[in-house]
Tab-separated table of C-alpha atoms in Angstrom:
chain	number	residue	atom	x	y	z
A	22	MET	CA	79.694	-5.415	-69.852
A	23	THR	CA	82.546	-7.455	-68.403
A	24	ILE	CA	86.094	-6.505	-69.181
A	25	HIS	CA	88.564	-9.368	-69.190
A	26	HIS	CA	90.808	-8.932	-66.189
A	27	HIS	CA	93.988	-8.560	-68.223
A	28	SER	CA	92.741	-6.014	-70.767
A	29	GLY	CA	90.804	-4.245	-67.998
A	30	ASN	CA	94.018	-3.716	-66.035
A	31	GLU	CA	95.835	-2.612	-69.170
A	32	ARG	CA	93.141	-0.010	-69.800
A	33	ILE	CA	93.317	1.182	-66.215
A	34	ASP	CA	97.113	1.459	-66.409
A	35	ALA	CA	96.830	3.393	-69.675
A	36	VAL	CA	94.358	5.871	-68.166
A	37	ARG	CA	96.536	6.342	-65.073
A	38	ALA	CA	99.649	6.857	-67.203
A	39	PHE	CA	97.786	9.437	-69.282
A	40	ASN	CA	96.569	11.200	-66.130
A	41	ARG	CA	100.115	11.443	-64.735
A	42	PHE	CA	101.428	12.685	-68.076
A	43	TYR	CA	98.659	15.227	-68.545
A	44	THR	CA	98.898	16.492	-64.969
A	45	ARG	CA	102.556	17.325	-65.707
A	46	GLN	CA	101.518	19.070	-68.931
A	47	ILE	CA	98.943	21.152	-67.062
A	48	GLY	CA	101.512	21.859	-64.367
A	49	LEU	CA	103.830	23.368	-66.975
A	50	LEU	CA	100.999	25.518	-68.325
A	51	ASP	CA	99.970	26.521	-64.798
A	52	GLU	CA	103.428	27.879	-64.020
A	53	GLY	CA	102.221	31.015	-65.793
A	54	TRP	CA	99.826	31.652	-62.910
A	55	LEU	CA	102.735	31.591	-60.448
A	56	LYS	CA	104.015	34.865	-61.881
A	57	SER	CA	100.630	36.462	-61.192
A	58	ALA	CA	99.170	37.860	-57.971
A	59	PHE	CA	96.588	35.048	-57.894
A	60	SER	CA	96.797	31.480	-56.675
A	61	LEU	CA	95.936	28.703	-59.122
A	62	THR	CA	92.513	28.200	-57.501
A	63	GLU	CA	91.797	31.951	-57.603
A	64	ALA	CA	92.748	32.005	-61.262
A	65	ARG	CA	90.380	29.093	-61.985
A	66	VAL	CA	87.504	30.905	-60.247
A	67	LEU	CA	88.230	34.110	-62.209
A	68	TYR	CA	88.314	32.078	-65.433
A	69	GLU	CA	84.871	30.554	-64.799
A	70	LEU	CA	83.396	33.957	-63.932
A	71	ALA	CA	84.914	35.520	-67.058
A	72	HIS	CA	83.447	32.873	-69.350
A	73	ARG	CA	80.042	32.052	-67.870
A	74	ASP	CA	77.158	34.260	-66.809
A	75	GLY	CA	74.766	33.833	-63.904
A	76	LEU	CA	76.977	31.535	-61.790
A	77	THR	CA	76.204	31.067	-58.114
A	78	ALA	CA	78.688	30.050	-55.409
A	79	THR	CA	77.046	26.585	-55.453
A	80	ASP	CA	77.726	26.233	-59.208
A	81	LEU	CA	81.357	27.253	-58.773
A	82	ALA	CA	81.967	24.905	-55.837
A	83	ARG	CA	80.449	21.989	-57.755
A	84	ASP	CA	82.107	22.616	-61.134
A	85	LEU	CA	85.571	23.322	-59.717
A	86	GLY	CA	85.361	20.691	-56.965
A	87	LEU	CA	86.010	23.260	-54.213
A	88	ASP	CA	85.063	23.192	-50.553
A	89	PRO	CA	82.095	25.619	-50.187
A	90	GLY	CA	83.550	27.254	-47.064
A	91	TYR	CA	86.918	27.816	-48.740
A	92	LEU	CA	85.231	29.220	-51.852
A	93	SER	CA	83.070	31.529	-49.759
A	94	ARG	CA	86.177	33.049	-48.087
A	95	LEU	CA	87.888	33.406	-51.466
A	96	LEU	CA	84.865	35.223	-52.972
A	97	LYS	CA	84.659	37.501	-49.922
A	98	LYS	CA	88.310	38.468	-50.496
A	99	PHE	CA	87.531	39.163	-54.166
A	100	GLU	CA	84.552	41.299	-53.141
A	101	GLU	CA	86.645	43.352	-50.715
A	102	ARG	CA	89.147	44.019	-53.530
A	103	GLY	CA	86.289	45.085	-55.834
A	104	LEU	CA	86.884	42.240	-58.308
A	105	VAL	CA	83.433	40.621	-58.076
A	106	GLU	CA	79.907	41.713	-57.269
A	107	ARG	CA	76.797	39.800	-56.284
A	108	ALA	CA	73.339	40.240	-57.813
A	109	ALA	CA	70.174	38.702	-56.379
A	110	ILE	CA	68.545	36.084	-58.594
A	111	GLU	CA	64.957	37.095	-59.256
A	112	ALA	CA	63.535	33.619	-58.804
A	113	ASP	CA	65.241	33.079	-55.444
A	114	ALA	CA	66.162	36.029	-53.238
A	115	ARG	CA	68.392	33.941	-50.957
A	116	ARG	CA	70.739	33.006	-53.799
A	117	SER	CA	72.861	35.496	-55.629
A	118	SER	CA	74.807	35.225	-58.850
A	119	ILE	CA	78.405	36.374	-58.911
A	120	ALA	CA	79.931	38.417	-61.726
A	121	LEU	CA	83.282	40.055	-62.411
A	122	THR	CA	83.375	43.839	-62.068
A	123	PRO	CA	85.218	45.928	-64.693
A	124	ALA	CA	88.182	45.868	-62.283
A	125	GLY	CA	87.883	42.073	-62.081
A	126	ARG	CA	87.945	41.816	-65.866
A	127	ARG	CA	91.060	44.014	-65.994
A	128	ALA	CA	92.770	41.817	-63.399
A	129	PHE	CA	91.863	38.690	-65.342
A	130	ALA	CA	92.963	39.982	-68.770
A	131	PRO	CA	96.759	39.444	-68.387
A	132	LEU	CA	96.159	35.991	-66.852
A	133	ASN	CA	93.983	35.065	-69.782
A	134	ARG	CA	96.514	36.393	-72.272
A	135	ASP	CA	99.381	34.444	-70.673
A	136	SER	CA	97.345	31.235	-70.668
A	137	HIS	CA	96.352	31.789	-74.312
A	138	ASP	CA	99.982	32.395	-75.325
A	139	GLN	CA	101.202	29.292	-73.514
A	140	VAL	CA	98.685	27.037	-75.240
A	141	ALA	CA	99.544	28.680	-78.569
A	142	ALA	CA	103.228	27.874	-77.932
A	143	LEU	CA	102.324	24.279	-77.064
A	144	LEU	CA	100.376	23.875	-80.335
A	145	ASP	CA	103.067	25.594	-82.395
A	146	ARG	CA	105.434	22.702	-81.700
A	147	LEU	CA	103.116	20.475	-83.770
A	148	ALA	CA	102.380	20.359	-87.505
A	149	ALA	CA	98.904	21.622	-88.456
A	150	SER	CA	97.550	18.103	-89.107
A	151	ASP	CA	98.862	16.942	-85.697
A	152	GLN	CA	97.235	19.955	-84.021
A	153	ASP	CA	93.919	18.827	-85.540
A	154	ARG	CA	94.466	15.281	-84.250
A	155	LEU	CA	95.280	16.569	-80.769
A	156	VAL	CA	92.220	18.817	-80.578
A	157	LYS	CA	89.966	16.037	-81.880
A	158	ALA	CA	91.347	13.603	-79.297
A	159	MET	CA	90.767	16.167	-76.530
A	160	GLN	CA	87.188	16.755	-77.699
A	161	THR	CA	86.632	12.985	-77.666
A	162	VAL	CA	87.913	12.694	-74.085
A	163	GLN	CA	85.741	15.608	-73.025
A	164	ARG	CA	82.642	14.222	-74.714
A	165	LEU	CA	83.049	10.664	-73.402
A	166	LEU	CA	83.878	11.632	-69.813
A	167	GLY	CA	81.847	14.827	-69.569
A	168	GLY	CA	78.408	13.278	-69.951
A	169	ASP	CA	75.724	15.140	-71.878
A	170	GLY	CA	76.982	18.592	-70.932
A	171	ALA	CA	80.063	18.284	-73.121
A	172	GLU	CA	78.178	17.825	-76.412
A	173	PRO	CA	79.392	20.480	-78.828
A	174	LYS	CA	76.953	23.372	-79.192
A	175	VAL	CA	77.205	23.346	-82.985
A	176	PRO	CA	76.250	19.840	-84.070
A	177	TYR	CA	77.564	20.298	-87.622
A	178	LEU	CA	78.593	22.866	-90.215
A	179	LEU	CA	78.210	22.902	-94.006
A	180	ARG	CA	81.072	23.739	-96.348
A	181	PRO	CA	82.051	23.163	-99.997
A	182	LEU	CA	84.070	20.185	-101.256
A	183	GLN	CA	87.763	20.187	-100.242
A	184	VAL	CA	90.736	18.037	-101.210
A	185	GLY	CA	90.374	14.675	-99.468
A	186	ASP	CA	86.560	14.685	-99.476
A	187	VAL	CA	86.043	12.794	-102.733
A	188	GLY	CA	87.979	9.704	-101.621
A	189	TRP	CA	86.309	9.787	-98.212
A	190	ILE	CA	82.768	10.027	-99.621
A	191	VAL	CA	83.402	7.243	-102.160
A	192	ARG	CA	84.756	4.983	-99.402
A	193	ARG	CA	82.022	5.765	-96.847
A	194	GLN	CA	79.113	5.442	-99.286
A	195	GLY	CA	80.574	2.174	-100.577
A	196	LEU	CA	80.877	0.800	-97.028
A	197	ILE	CA	77.551	2.099	-95.689
A	198	TYR	CA	75.471	0.740	-98.594
A	199	ALA	CA	77.344	-2.577	-98.388
A	200	GLN	CA	76.661	-2.831	-94.628
A	201	ASP	CA	73.041	-1.648	-94.761
A	202	TYR	CA	71.845	-3.177	-98.054
A	203	GLY	CA	74.490	-5.664	-99.172
A	204	TRP	CA	75.420	-3.701	-102.302
A	205	ASP	CA	78.689	-4.739	-103.980
A	206	GLU	CA	81.743	-2.766	-105.079
A	207	THR	CA	80.096	-1.656	-108.352
A	208	TYR	CA	78.130	0.920	-106.341
A	209	GLU	CA	81.339	2.305	-104.844
A	210	ALA	CA	82.743	2.464	-108.394
A	211	LEU	CA	79.647	4.377	-109.563
A	212	VAL	CA	80.082	6.950	-106.763
A	213	ALA	CA	83.735	7.352	-107.808
A	214	GLU	CA	82.682	7.935	-111.437
A	215	ILE	CA	79.996	10.471	-110.502
A	216	LEU	CA	82.348	12.440	-108.237
A	217	GLY	CA	85.244	12.233	-110.690
A	218	ALA	CA	83.008	13.729	-113.393
A	219	PHE	CA	81.659	16.351	-110.969
A	220	VAL	CA	85.155	17.601	-110.101
A	221	LYS	CA	86.431	17.464	-113.711
A	222	SER	CA	83.584	19.424	-115.275
A	223	PHE	CA	82.563	21.520	-112.238
A	224	ASP	CA	80.801	24.774	-113.183
A	225	PRO	CA	80.738	26.976	-110.048
A	226	LYS	CA	78.078	29.275	-111.457
A	227	TRP	CA	75.533	26.460	-111.904
A	228	GLU	CA	76.679	23.622	-109.663
A	229	ARG	CA	77.471	23.195	-105.989
A	230	SER	CA	78.558	20.755	-103.280
A	231	TRP	CA	77.642	20.726	-99.597
A	232	ILE	CA	79.756	18.756	-97.141
A	233	ALA	CA	78.432	18.364	-93.578
A	234	GLU	CA	81.250	18.331	-91.043
A	235	ARG	CA	80.985	17.530	-87.346
A	236	GLU	CA	83.959	17.772	-84.993
A	237	GLY	CA	86.300	17.767	-87.979
A	238	GLU	CA	84.806	14.627	-89.551
A	239	VAL	CA	82.775	14.512	-92.762
A	240	VAL	CA	79.316	13.225	-91.759
A	241	GLY	CA	77.254	13.797	-94.908
A	242	SER	CA	77.125	15.382	-98.329
A	243	VAL	CA	75.029	16.224	-101.361
A	244	PHE	CA	75.818	17.518	-104.864
A	245	LEU	CA	73.836	19.598	-107.343
A	246	VAL	CA	74.734	19.001	-111.007
A	247	ARG	CA	73.518	20.963	-114.046
A	248	LYS	CA	71.688	18.799	-116.605
A	249	SER	CA	70.388	21.635	-118.815
A	250	ASP	CA	69.463	25.308	-118.508
A	251	GLU	CA	66.209	24.298	-116.841
A	252	VAL	CA	67.003	21.024	-115.052
A	253	ALA	CA	69.373	20.396	-112.142
A	254	LYS	CA	70.067	16.995	-110.575
A	255	LEU	CA	70.490	16.277	-106.857
A	256	ARG	CA	73.096	13.540	-106.410
A	257	LEU	CA	74.676	11.289	-103.782
A	258	LEU	CA	72.832	12.439	-100.677
A	259	TYR	CA	74.124	10.553	-97.631
A	260	VAL	CA	74.460	11.000	-93.870
A	261	GLU	CA	76.814	9.013	-91.628
A	262	PRO	CA	75.035	6.642	-89.203
A	263	SER	CA	76.796	8.423	-86.290
A	264	ALA	CA	75.205	11.758	-87.259
A	265	ARG	CA	71.644	10.698	-88.000
A	266	GLY	CA	68.816	12.413	-86.151
A	267	LEU	CA	70.399	15.878	-86.335
A	268	GLY	CA	68.348	16.889	-89.396
A	269	ILE	CA	71.432	16.920	-91.656
A	270	GLY	CA	69.757	15.074	-94.571
A	271	LYS	CA	66.804	17.440	-94.578
A	272	ARG	CA	69.102	20.470	-94.388
A	273	LEU	CA	71.286	19.230	-97.285
A	274	VAL	CA	68.191	18.775	-99.479
A	275	GLU	CA	66.896	22.241	-98.494
A	276	GLU	CA	70.243	23.809	-99.463
A	277	CYS	CA	70.038	22.098	-102.877
A	278	ILE	CA	66.496	23.343	-103.461
A	279	GLY	CA	67.378	26.892	-102.397
A	280	PHE	CA	70.395	26.996	-104.710
A	281	ALA	CA	68.419	25.556	-107.664
A	282	ARG	CA	65.672	28.176	-107.174
A	283	ALA	CA	68.177	31.010	-106.862
A	284	LYS	CA	69.840	29.956	-110.129
A	285	GLY	CA	66.520	29.899	-111.997
A	286	TYR	CA	66.307	26.160	-112.669
A	287	ARG	CA	62.712	25.007	-113.360
A	288	THR	CA	63.059	21.398	-112.167
A	289	LEU	CA	65.197	19.607	-109.598
A	290	THR	CA	65.383	15.879	-110.343
A	291	LEU	CA	66.966	12.898	-108.585
A	292	TRP	CA	67.342	9.131	-108.939
A	293	THR	CA	67.034	6.826	-105.936
A	294	ASN	CA	65.983	3.299	-105.033
A	295	ASP	CA	62.789	2.392	-103.198
A	296	ILE	CA	64.645	0.621	-100.355
A	297	LEU	CA	66.299	3.898	-99.294
A	298	VAL	CA	63.321	4.771	-97.109
A	299	SER	CA	64.714	7.590	-94.975
A	300	ALA	CA	66.003	9.486	-98.033
A	301	ARG	CA	62.636	9.000	-99.752
A	302	ARG	CA	60.821	10.457	-96.737
A	303	ILE	CA	63.009	13.563	-96.917
A	304	TYR	CA	62.311	13.977	-100.654
A	305	GLU	CA	58.554	13.577	-100.178
A	306	ALA	CA	58.496	16.045	-97.272
A	307	ALA	CA	60.401	18.566	-99.429
A	308	GLY	CA	57.711	18.359	-102.125
A	309	PHE	CA	59.317	15.971	-104.645
A	310	LYS	CA	56.873	13.844	-106.661
A	311	LEU	CA	57.579	10.315	-107.901
A	312	ALA	CA	57.843	10.541	-111.704
A	313	GLU	CA	58.697	6.951	-112.678
A	314	GLU	CA	59.800	3.582	-111.291
A	315	GLU	CA	61.786	0.852	-112.996
A	316	ARG	CA	63.057	-2.551	-111.857
A	317	HIS	CA	66.775	-3.099	-112.395
A	318	HIS	CA	69.564	-5.435	-111.300
A	319	SER	CA	72.478	-3.374	-110.015
A	320	PHE	CA	75.149	-3.514	-107.315
A	321	GLY	CA	74.482	-7.265	-106.991
A	322	LYS	CA	70.803	-6.789	-106.055
A	323	ASP	CA	67.342	-6.639	-107.638
A	324	LEU	CA	66.199	-3.072	-107.034
A	325	VAL	CA	63.433	-0.652	-107.955
A	326	GLY	CA	64.911	2.598	-109.244
A	327	GLN	CA	62.875	5.772	-108.893
A	328	ASN	CA	63.042	9.193	-110.510
A	329	TRP	CA	61.672	12.012	-108.362
A	330	ASN	CA	61.064	15.588	-109.554
A	331	LEU	CA	60.470	18.875	-107.786
A	332	GLU	CA	58.968	21.651	-109.904
A	333	LEU	CA	60.576	24.888	-108.804
């Protein structure tokens, strides 16, 4: 990929300006360490040891960018003060992992508390929505520059519908189906109608929503609507292109089925179109059977609508 010279330099300048700015920010936060008995580097080593198990001196030197000889002297000093202990690694007797002793944990506790309080004070200057934006931006930087290791451990979480979700889901489904299948704005309008009705007549005892969220962004959803005492309908399953391959679609369908069973419904039904292949695969794998097919012209396209049923 070639970057045009001008924009390339602008990007470089922007990154350098950010680095200078953020180094000052960190410097202000690090002033807390100055009040402690530990140097900044010592504090960083203690922090790693407090938060990660099974570290060797090699790991520490690499992850903190420290000279191995310098680190070795620092660890020896810690050992003499009873702050760390070494344990041989079973697989390799020559290497030992380093861990904080109870005394080391006690020494680290006030440092950790001060650092926590300083970051809390930094965030408190911002409104809650701005705090979210800041944290998201930081996670993005970490993910893009940190390589694979910085991927969040929890790929997504499921939660119920919140204010702001309805508009987002209507917009995203409208855009995704337009981009992928060329559907027109009447599909977006249909999603708006379905969700408007869902919210207006929502019956929490018999109906439910599941919103998949990843790093603060909505990345998928599904809705279960009561049709009768015995029949529930699964509606509007979708997963964002950026979050595909994490098993979110399958999980959303499983949640629907589990809820429908728990509530004593006899049948879970759904309507889809034959071109939506990945959704259809999920339904088939979950045990749904194709009940009927019908050609129709909707959303500006000739489609084949399908009703699928799962007997519970």
